[in-house]
Tab-separated table of C-alpha atoms and ligand atoms in Angstrom:
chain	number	residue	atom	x	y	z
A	1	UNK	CA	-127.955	-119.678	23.476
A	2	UNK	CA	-124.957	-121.756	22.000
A	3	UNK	CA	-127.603	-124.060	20.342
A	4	UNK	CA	-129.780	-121.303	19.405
A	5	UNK	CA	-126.288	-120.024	17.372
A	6	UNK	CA	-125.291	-123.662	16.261
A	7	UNK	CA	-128.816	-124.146	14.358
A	8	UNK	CA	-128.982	-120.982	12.402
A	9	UNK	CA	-125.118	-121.976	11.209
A	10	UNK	CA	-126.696	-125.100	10.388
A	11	UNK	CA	-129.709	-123.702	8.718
A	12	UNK	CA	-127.639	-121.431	6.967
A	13	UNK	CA	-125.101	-123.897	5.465
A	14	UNK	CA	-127.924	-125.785	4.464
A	15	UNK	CA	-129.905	-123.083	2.650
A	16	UNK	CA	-126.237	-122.436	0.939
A	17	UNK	CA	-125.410	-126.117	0.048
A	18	UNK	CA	-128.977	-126.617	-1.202
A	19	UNK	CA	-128.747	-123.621	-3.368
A	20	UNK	CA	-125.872	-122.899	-5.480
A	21	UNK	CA	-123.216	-124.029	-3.342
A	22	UNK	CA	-121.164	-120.503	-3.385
A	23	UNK	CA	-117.514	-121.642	-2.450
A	24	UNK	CA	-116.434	-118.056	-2.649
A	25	UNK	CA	-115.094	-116.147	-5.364
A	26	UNK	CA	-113.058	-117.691	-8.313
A	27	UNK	CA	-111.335	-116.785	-11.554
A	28	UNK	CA	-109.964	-118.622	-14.613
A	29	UNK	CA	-107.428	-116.160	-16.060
A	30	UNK	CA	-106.008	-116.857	-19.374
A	31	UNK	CA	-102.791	-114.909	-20.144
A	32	UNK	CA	-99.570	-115.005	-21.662
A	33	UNK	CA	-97.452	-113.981	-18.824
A	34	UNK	CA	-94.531	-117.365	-18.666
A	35	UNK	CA	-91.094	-115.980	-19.081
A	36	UNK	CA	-88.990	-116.059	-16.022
A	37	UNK	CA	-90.326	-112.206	-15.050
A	38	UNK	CA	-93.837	-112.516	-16.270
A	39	UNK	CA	-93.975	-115.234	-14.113
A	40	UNK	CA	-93.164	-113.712	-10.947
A	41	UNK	CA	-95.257	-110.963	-11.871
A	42	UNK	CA	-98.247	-113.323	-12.467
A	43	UNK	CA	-97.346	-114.778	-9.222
A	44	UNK	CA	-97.728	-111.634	-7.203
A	45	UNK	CA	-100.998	-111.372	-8.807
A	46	UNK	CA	-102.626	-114.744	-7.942
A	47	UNK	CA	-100.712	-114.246	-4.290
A	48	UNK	CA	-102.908	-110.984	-3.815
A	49	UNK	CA	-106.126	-112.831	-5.039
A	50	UNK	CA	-105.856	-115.751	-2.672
A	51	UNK	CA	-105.013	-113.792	-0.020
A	52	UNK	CA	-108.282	-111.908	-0.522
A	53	UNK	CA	-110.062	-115.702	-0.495
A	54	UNK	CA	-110.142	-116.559	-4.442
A	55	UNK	CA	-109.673	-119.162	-6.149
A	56	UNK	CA	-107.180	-119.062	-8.865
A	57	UNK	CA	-107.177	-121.617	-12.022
A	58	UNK	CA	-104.204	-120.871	-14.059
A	59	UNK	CA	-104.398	-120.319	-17.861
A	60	UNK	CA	-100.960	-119.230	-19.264
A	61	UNK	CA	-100.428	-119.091	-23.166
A	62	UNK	CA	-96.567	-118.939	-23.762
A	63	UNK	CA	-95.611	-116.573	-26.790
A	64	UNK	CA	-94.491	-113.256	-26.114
A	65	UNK	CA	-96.671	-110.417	-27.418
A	66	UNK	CA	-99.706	-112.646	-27.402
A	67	UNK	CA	-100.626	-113.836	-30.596
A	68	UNK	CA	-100.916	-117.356	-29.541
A	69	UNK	CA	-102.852	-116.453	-26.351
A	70	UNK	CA	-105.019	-114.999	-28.448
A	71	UNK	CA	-105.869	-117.355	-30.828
A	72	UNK	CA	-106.325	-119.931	-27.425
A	73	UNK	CA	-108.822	-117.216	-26.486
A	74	UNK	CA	-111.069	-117.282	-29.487
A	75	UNK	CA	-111.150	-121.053	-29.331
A	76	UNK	CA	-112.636	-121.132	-26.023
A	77	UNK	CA	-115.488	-118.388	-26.876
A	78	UNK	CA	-115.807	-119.737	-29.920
A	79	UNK	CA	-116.627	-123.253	-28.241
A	80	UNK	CA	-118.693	-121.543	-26.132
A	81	UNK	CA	-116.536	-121.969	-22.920
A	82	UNK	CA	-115.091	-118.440	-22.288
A	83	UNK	CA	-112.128	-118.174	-19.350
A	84	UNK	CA	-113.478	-116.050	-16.337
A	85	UNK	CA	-111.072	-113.308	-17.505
A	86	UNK	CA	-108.680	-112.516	-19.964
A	87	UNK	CA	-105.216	-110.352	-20.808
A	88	UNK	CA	-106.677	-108.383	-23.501
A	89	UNK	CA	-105.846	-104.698	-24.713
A	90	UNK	CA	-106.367	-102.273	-26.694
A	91	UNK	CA	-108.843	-101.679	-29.559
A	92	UNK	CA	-109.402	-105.217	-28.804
A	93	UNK	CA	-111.580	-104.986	-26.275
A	94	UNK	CA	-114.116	-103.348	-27.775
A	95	UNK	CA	-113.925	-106.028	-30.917
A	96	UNK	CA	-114.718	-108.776	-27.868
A	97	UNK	CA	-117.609	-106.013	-26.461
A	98	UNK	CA	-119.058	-105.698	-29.844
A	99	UNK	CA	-119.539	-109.837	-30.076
A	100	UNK	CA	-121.829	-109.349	-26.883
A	101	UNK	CA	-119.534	-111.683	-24.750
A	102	UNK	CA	-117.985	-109.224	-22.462
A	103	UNK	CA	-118.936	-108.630	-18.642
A	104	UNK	CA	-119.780	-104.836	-17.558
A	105	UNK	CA	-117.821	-103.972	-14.844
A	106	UNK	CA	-119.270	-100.734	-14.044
A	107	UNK	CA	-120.677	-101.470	-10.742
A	108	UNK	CA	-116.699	-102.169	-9.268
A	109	UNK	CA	-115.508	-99.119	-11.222
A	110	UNK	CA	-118.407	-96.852	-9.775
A	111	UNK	CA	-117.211	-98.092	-6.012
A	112	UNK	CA	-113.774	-97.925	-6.164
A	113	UNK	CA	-114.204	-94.334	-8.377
A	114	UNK	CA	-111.758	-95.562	-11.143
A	115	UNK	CA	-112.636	-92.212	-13.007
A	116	UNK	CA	-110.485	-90.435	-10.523
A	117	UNK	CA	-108.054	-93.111	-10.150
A	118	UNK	CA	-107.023	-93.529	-13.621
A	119	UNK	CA	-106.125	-91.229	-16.020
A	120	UNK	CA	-108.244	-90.771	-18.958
A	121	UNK	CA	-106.005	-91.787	-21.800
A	122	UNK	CA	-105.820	-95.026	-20.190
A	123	UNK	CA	-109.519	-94.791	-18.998
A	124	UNK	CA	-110.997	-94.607	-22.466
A	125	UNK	CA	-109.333	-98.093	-23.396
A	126	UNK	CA	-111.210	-99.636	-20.700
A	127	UNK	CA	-115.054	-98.735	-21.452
A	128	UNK	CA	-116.751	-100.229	-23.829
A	129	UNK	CA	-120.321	-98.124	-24.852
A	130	UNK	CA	-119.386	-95.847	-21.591
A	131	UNK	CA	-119.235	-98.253	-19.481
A	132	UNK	CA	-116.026	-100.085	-17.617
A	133	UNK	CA	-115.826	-103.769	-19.355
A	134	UNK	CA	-111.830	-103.760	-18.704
A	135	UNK	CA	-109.426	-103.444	-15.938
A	136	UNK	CA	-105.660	-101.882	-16.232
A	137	UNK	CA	-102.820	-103.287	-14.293
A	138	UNK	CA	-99.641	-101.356	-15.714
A	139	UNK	CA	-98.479	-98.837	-18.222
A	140	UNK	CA	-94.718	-100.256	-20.437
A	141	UNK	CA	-93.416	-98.289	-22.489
A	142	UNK	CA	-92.505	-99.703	-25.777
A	143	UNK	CA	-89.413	-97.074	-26.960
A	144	UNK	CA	-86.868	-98.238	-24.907
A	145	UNK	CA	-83.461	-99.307	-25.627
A	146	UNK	CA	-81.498	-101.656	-22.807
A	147	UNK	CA	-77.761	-102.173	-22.800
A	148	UNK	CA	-75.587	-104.416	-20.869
A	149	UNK	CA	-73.435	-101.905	-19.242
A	150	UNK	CA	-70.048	-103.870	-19.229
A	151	UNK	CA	-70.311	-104.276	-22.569
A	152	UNK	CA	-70.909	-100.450	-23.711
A	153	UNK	CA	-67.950	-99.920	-20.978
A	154	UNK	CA	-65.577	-101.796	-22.808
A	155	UNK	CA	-66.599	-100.355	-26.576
A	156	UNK	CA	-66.216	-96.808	-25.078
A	157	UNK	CA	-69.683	-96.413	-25.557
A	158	UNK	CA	-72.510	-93.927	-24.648
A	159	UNK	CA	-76.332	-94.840	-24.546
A	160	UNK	CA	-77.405	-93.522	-28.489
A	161	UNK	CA	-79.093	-90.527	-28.502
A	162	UNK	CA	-79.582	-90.888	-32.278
A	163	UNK	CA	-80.281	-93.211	-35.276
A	164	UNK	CA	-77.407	-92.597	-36.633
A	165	UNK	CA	-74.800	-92.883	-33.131
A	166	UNK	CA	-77.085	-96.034	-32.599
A	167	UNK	CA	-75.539	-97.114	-36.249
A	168	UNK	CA	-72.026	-96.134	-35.610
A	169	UNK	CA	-71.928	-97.823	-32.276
A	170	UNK	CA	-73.075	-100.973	-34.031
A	171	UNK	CA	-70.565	-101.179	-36.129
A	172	UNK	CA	-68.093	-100.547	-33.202
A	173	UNK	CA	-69.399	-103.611	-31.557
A	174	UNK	CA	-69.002	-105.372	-34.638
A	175	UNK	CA	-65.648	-104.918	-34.985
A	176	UNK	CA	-65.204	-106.412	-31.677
A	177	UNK	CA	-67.321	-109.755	-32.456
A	178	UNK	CA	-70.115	-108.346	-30.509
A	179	UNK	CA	-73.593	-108.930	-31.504
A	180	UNK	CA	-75.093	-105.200	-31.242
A	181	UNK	CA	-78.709	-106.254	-31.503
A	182	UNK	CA	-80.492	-109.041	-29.685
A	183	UNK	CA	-83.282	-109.644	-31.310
A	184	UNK	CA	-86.001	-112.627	-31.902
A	185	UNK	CA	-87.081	-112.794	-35.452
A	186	UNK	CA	-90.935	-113.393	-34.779
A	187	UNK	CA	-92.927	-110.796	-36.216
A	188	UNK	CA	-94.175	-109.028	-33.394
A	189	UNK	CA	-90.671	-108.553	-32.423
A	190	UNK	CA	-90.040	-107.221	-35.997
A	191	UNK	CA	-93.110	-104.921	-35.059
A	192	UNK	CA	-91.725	-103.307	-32.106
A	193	UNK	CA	-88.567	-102.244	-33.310
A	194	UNK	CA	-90.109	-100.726	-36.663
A	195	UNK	CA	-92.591	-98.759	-34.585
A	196	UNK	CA	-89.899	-97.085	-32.072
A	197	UNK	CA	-87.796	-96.218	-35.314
A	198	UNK	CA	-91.045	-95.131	-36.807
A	199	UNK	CA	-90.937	-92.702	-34.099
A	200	UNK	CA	-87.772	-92.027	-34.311
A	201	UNK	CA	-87.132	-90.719	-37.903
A	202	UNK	CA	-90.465	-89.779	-37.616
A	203	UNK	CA	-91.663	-88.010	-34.898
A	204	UNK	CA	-95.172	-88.195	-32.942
A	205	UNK	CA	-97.294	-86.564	-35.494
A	206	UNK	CA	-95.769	-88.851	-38.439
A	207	UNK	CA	-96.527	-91.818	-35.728
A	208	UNK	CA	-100.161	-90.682	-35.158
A	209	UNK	CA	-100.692	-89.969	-38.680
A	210	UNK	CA	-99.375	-93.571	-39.942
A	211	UNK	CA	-100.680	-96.222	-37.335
A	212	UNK	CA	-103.532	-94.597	-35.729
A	213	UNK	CA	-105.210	-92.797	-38.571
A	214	UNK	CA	-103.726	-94.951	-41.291
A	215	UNK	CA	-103.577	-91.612	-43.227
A	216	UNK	CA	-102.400	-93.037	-47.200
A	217	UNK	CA	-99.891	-90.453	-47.928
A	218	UNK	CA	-97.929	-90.829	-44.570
A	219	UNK	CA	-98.034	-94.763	-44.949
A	220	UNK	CA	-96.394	-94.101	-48.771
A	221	UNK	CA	-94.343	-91.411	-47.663
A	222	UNK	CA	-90.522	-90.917	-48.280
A	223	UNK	CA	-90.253	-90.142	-44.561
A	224	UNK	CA	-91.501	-94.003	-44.152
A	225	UNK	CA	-89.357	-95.183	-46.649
A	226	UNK	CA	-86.347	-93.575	-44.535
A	227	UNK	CA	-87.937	-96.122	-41.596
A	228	UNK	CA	-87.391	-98.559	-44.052
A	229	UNK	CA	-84.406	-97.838	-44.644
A	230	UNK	CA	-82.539	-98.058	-41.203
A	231	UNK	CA	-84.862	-101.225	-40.465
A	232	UNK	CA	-82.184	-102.854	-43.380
A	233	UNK	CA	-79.139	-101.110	-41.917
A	234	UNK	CA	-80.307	-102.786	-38.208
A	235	UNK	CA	-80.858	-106.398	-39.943
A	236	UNK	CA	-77.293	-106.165	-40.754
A	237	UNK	CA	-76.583	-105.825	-36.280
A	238	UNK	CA	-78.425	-109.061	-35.741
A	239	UNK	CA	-76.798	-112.551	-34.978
A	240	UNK	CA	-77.487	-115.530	-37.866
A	241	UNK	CA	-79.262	-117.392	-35.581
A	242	UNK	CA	-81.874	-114.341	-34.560
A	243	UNK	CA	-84.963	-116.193	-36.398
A	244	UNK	CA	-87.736	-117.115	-34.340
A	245	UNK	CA	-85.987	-116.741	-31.096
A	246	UNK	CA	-88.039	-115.753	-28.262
A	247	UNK	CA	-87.749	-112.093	-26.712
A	248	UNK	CA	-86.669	-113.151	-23.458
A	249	UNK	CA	-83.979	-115.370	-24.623
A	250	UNK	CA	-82.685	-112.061	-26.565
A	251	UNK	CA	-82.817	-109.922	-23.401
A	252	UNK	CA	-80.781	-112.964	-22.127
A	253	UNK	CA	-78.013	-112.058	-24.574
A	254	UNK	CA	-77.835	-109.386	-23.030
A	255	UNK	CA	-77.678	-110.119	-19.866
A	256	UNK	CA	-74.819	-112.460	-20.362
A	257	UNK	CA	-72.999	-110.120	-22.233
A	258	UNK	CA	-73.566	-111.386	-26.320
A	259	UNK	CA	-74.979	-109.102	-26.943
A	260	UNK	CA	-74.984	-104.821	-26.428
A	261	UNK	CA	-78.655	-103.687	-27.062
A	262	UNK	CA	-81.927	-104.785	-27.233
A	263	UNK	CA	-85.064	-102.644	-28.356
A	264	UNK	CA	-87.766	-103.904	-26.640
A	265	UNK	CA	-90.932	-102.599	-24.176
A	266	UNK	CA	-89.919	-102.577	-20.260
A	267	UNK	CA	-91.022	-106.269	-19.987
A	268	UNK	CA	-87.738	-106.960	-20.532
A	269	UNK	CA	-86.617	-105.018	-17.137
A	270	UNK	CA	-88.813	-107.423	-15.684
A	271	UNK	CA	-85.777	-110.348	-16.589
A	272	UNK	CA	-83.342	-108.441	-15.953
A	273	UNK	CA	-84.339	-108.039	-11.953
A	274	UNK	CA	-85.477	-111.232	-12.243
A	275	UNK	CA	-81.856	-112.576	-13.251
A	276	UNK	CA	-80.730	-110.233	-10.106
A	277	UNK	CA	-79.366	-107.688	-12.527
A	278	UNK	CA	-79.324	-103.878	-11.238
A	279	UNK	CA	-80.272	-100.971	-13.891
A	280	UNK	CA	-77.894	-98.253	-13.774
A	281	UNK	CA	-74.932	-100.823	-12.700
A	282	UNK	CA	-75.274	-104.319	-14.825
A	283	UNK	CA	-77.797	-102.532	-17.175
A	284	UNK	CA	-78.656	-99.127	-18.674
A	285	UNK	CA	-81.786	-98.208	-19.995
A	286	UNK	CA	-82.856	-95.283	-22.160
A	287	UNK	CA	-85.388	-93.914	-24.253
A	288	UNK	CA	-85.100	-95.070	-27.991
A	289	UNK	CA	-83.788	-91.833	-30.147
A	290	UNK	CA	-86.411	-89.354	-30.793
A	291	UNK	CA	-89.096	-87.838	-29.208
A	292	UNK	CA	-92.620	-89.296	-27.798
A	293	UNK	CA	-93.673	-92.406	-25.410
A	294	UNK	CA	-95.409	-95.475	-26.600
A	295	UNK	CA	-97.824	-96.805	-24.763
A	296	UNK	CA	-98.769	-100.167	-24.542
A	297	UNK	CA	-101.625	-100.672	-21.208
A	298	UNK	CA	-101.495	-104.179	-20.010
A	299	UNK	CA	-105.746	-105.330	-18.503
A	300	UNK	CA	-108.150	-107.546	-17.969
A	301	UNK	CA	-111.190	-108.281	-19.192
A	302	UNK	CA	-113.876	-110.267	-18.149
A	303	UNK	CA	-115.988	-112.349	-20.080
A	304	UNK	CA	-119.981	-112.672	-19.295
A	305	UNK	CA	-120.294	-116.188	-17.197
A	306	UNK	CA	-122.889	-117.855	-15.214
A	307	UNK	CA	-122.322	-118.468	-11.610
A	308	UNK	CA	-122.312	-116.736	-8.341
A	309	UNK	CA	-118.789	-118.033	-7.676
A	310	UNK	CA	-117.428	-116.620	-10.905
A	311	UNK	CA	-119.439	-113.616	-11.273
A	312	UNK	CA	-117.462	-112.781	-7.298
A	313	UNK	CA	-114.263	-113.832	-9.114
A	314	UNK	CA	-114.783	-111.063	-11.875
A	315	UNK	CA	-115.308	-108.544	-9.020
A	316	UNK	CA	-112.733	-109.236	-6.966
A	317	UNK	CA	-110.274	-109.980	-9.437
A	318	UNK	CA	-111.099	-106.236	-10.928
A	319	UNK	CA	-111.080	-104.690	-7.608
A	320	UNK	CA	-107.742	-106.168	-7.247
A	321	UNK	CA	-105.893	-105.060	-10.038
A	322	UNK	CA	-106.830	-101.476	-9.719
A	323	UNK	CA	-105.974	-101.458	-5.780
A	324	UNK	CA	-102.282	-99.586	-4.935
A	325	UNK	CA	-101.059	-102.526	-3.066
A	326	UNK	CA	-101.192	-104.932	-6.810
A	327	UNK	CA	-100.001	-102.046	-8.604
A	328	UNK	CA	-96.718	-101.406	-7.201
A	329	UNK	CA	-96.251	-105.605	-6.581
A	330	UNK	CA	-96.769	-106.471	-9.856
A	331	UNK	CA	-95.220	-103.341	-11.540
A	332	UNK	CA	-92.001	-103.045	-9.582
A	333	UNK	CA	-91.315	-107.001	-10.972
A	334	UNK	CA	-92.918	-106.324	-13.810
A	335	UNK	CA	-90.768	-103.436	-15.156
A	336	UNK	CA	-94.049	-101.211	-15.952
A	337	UNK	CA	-95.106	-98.442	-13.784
A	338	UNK	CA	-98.598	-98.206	-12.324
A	339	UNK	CA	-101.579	-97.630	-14.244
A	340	UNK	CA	-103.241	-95.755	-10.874
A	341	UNK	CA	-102.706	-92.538	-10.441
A	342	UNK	CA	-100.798	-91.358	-7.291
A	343	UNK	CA	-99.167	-94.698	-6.601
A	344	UNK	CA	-96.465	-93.514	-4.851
A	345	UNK	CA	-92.737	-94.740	-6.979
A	346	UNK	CA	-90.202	-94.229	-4.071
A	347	UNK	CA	-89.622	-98.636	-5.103
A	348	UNK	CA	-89.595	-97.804	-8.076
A	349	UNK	CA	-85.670	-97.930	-10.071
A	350	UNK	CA	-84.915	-94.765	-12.458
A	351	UNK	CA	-85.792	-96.613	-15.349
A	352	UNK	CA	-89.676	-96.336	-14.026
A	353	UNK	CA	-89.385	-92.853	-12.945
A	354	UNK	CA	-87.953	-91.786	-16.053
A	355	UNK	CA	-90.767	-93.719	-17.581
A	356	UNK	CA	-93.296	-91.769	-15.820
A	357	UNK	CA	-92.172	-88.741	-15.876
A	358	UNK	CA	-91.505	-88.881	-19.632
A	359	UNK	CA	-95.598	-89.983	-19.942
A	360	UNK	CA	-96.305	-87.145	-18.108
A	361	UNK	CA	-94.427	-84.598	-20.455
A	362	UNK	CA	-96.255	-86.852	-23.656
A	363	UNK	CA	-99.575	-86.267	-22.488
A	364	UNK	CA	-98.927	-82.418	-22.391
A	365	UNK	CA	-97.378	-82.023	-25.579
A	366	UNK	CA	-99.653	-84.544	-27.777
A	367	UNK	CA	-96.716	-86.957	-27.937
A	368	UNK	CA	-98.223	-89.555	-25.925
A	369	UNK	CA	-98.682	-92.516	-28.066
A	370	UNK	CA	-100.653	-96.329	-28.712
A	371	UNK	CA	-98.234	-98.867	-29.703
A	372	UNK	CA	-99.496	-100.218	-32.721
A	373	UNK	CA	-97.032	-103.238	-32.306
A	374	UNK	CA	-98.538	-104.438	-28.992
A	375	UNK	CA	-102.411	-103.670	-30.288
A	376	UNK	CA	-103.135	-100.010	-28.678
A	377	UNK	CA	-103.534	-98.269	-31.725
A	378	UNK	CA	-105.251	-100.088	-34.097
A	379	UNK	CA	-107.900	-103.168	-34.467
A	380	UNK	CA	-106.185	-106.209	-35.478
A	381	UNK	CA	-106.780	-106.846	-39.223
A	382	UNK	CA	-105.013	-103.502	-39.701
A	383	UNK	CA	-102.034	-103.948	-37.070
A	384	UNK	CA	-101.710	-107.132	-38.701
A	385	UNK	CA	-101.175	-105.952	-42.214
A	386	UNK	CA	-98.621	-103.684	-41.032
A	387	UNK	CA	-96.994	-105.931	-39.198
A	388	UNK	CA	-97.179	-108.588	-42.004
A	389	UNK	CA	-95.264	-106.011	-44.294
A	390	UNK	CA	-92.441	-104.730	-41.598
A	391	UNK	CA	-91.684	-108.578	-41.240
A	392	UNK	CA	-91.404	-109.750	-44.893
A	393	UNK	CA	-89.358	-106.705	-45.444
A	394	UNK	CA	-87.026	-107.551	-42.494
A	395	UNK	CA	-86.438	-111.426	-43.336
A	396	UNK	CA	-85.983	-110.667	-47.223
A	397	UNK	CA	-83.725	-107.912	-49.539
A	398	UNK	CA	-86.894	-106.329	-50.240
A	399	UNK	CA	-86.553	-102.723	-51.155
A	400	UNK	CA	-87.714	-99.804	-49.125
A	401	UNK	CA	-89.428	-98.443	-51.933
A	402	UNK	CA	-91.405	-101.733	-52.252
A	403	UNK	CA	-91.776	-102.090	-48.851
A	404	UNK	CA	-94.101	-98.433	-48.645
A	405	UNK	CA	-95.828	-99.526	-51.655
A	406	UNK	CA	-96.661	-103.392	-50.238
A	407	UNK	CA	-97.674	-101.167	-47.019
A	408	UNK	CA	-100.330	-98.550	-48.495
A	409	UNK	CA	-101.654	-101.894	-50.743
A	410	UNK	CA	-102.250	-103.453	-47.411
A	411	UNK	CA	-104.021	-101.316	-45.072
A	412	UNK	CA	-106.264	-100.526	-48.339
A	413	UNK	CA	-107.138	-104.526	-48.408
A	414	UNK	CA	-107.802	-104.250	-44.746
A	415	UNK	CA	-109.957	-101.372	-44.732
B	1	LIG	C1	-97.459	-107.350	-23.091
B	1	LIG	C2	-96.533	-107.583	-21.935
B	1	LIG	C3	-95.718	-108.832	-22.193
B	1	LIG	C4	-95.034	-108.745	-23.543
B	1	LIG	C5	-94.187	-109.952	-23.901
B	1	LIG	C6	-96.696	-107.361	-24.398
B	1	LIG	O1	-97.588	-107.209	-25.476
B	1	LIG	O2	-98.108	-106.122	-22.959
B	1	LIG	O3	-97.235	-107.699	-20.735
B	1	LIG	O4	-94.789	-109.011	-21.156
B	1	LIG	O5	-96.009	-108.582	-24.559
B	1	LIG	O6	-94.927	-111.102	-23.868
């Protein structure tokens, strides 16, 4: 009997090494995930895909916001030599489905019933012609303001609840040689503040009007030329030395105490923990004034390979992602909350619940929003003309009135 067993084993590993030699599911994964709590994040992710018998090649782009992942990305399709899978979001994805170089990924999505599992604002990202060709890991929000709670302490200051209290309290940490804004002067930083004041000043429907129908008369408006307008009074709350500086080295100012605020997406909880920092005792978060929730999905998307190996890799790695366990792992370091709906949040700090809660309120009252800055709004030539204008404005004395007028120009020239 035992030799009867042996010689199938044999016949079988024969058949397999003869054939295509399937070593078991791998993945290349190109992404951009390399500060100190991206990485961690990342880490939990490749963790949960060995552990499940894949094979993980690394492919990490540094440059927050991903503009340079990007551009790593194109290369490789372009040269005919597409990664296994890729962080892409947004609009996006359908701009790589329309090429004809995305993988469907229907056939995971149909047995793991991801139309019940995911909500359908997040959902409707994911399909390309219908059909799943993406996979979500995590919902950050992008209006949120953090504070280093010492610091605010010491000022006699409250979270701001308003523009303006944001403005005074600025100028009360000025007068106490404390940098009130950390920020990185790199244009998608530039980006993400504008869009949360945007919101801000003016309100979901002037958001949804602007950067997701690119409606002419909102993008000239007065009300955008009041954006404009605190944009120059916040240049003024920024350190000298604020140009080019990468985001997490800003939420590092904070951390250390240089600085009060920074207005950035909940990425930036993600160093916080990782720096051992507690919210609600070495750090406060909040909503950025206003009403609304940006929404900015973070997923993967898999590109259409050859090989058994590879093609397992996809599967897995989508099954993965989607699966409760990876959502709370990688959420809870990665300062989102879960994309999956029902994954319970009793790990979770109050920054997340108040982020989920607050989406749930947004998608009732229409005030559930795409970030434009962080490409879940728009496709990119647009975003990018935007983005092009809110940063020239920023780094110059350009006027607000110029600024609306360089910003209707633009999205004409990129219609
Ligand atoms: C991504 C985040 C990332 C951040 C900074 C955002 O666009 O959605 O996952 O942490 O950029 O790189």
């Amino acid at each position: 009997m035992r030799q009867k067993i042996l010689g199938i084993v044999t016949a079988v590993t024969t058949f397999i090494s003869a054939g295509t030699a399937f070593a078991g599911p791998e993945a290349e994964v190109l992404h951009w995930w390399t500060s100190g709590g991206e990485a961690r994040s990342a880490a939990a992710l490749v963790a949960e895909f060995e552990a499940n018998g894949g094979t993980w090649q690394d492919m990490p782009v540094a440059g927050g916001g991903g503009d340079a992942a990007m551009q790593a990305l194109r290369a490789r399709v372009l040269s005919g030599n597409a990664p296994t899978a890729a962080q892409i979001k947004g609009p996006s994805i359908q701009e790589w489905y329309s090429q004809g170089v995305l993988a469907d990924l229907d056939d995971v999505a149909k047995a793991e019933g991801w139309d019940t599992l995911l909500p359908a604002s997040i959902a409707n990202h994911m399909k390309c012609g219908g059909k799943y060709c993406a996979a979500p890991v995590n919902v950050h929000r992008v209006d949120w303001i953090w504070a280093n709670a010492d610091v605010l302490a010491r000022a006699g200051i409250d979270m701001p609840t308003t523009w303006a209290e944001f403005n005074s309290a600025a100028k009360t940490l000025l007068g106490m040689g404390i940098i009130p804004l950390a920020h990185g002067g790199q244009a998608w930083q530039d980006a993400t503040v504008f869009e949360t004041v945007a919101l801000g000043i003016g309100g979901p429907e002037f958001f949804h009007k602007a950067f997701v129908e690119l409606d002419m008369s909102v993008l000239g408006s007065d009300t955008m030329e009041a954006v404009f307008d605190q944009m120059r009074i916040m240049r003024g709350f920024v350190d000298p030395n604020f140009s080019g500086r990468d985001w997490n080295l800003a939420t590092a100012m904070v951390i250390n105490g240089e600085a009060a605020f920074q207005i950035m997406g909940d990425w930036a909880k993600g160093e916080f923990t990782a720096a051992g920092k507690s919210p609600g005792k070495d750090f406060l978060c909040a909503s950025t004034p206003g009403a609304g929730y940006l929404y900015n999905v973070d997923s993967f998307a898999m590109f259409a390979v050859k090989g058994a190996d590879k093609i397992a890799g996809q599967k897995l790695l989508a099954k993965l992602v989607v699966g409760e366990s990876f959502q709370t792992v990688f959420n809870l370091n990665k300062g989102s909350i879960p994309a999956r709906i029902g994954t319970p949040l009793d790990k979770f700090d109050y920054c997340a619940r108040q982020s989920a809660y607050d989406m749930e309120v947004a998608s009732g009252n229409d005030s559930l929003l795409p970030s434009y800055a962080h490409g879940m709004a728009l496709r990119g030539a647009q975003a990018g003309a935007i983005t092009d204008v809110v940063t020239n404005h920023f780094n110059s004395d350009m006027k607000s009135s110029d600024a609306v007028k360089a910003l209707v120009a633009a999205i004409k020239d990129s219609l």
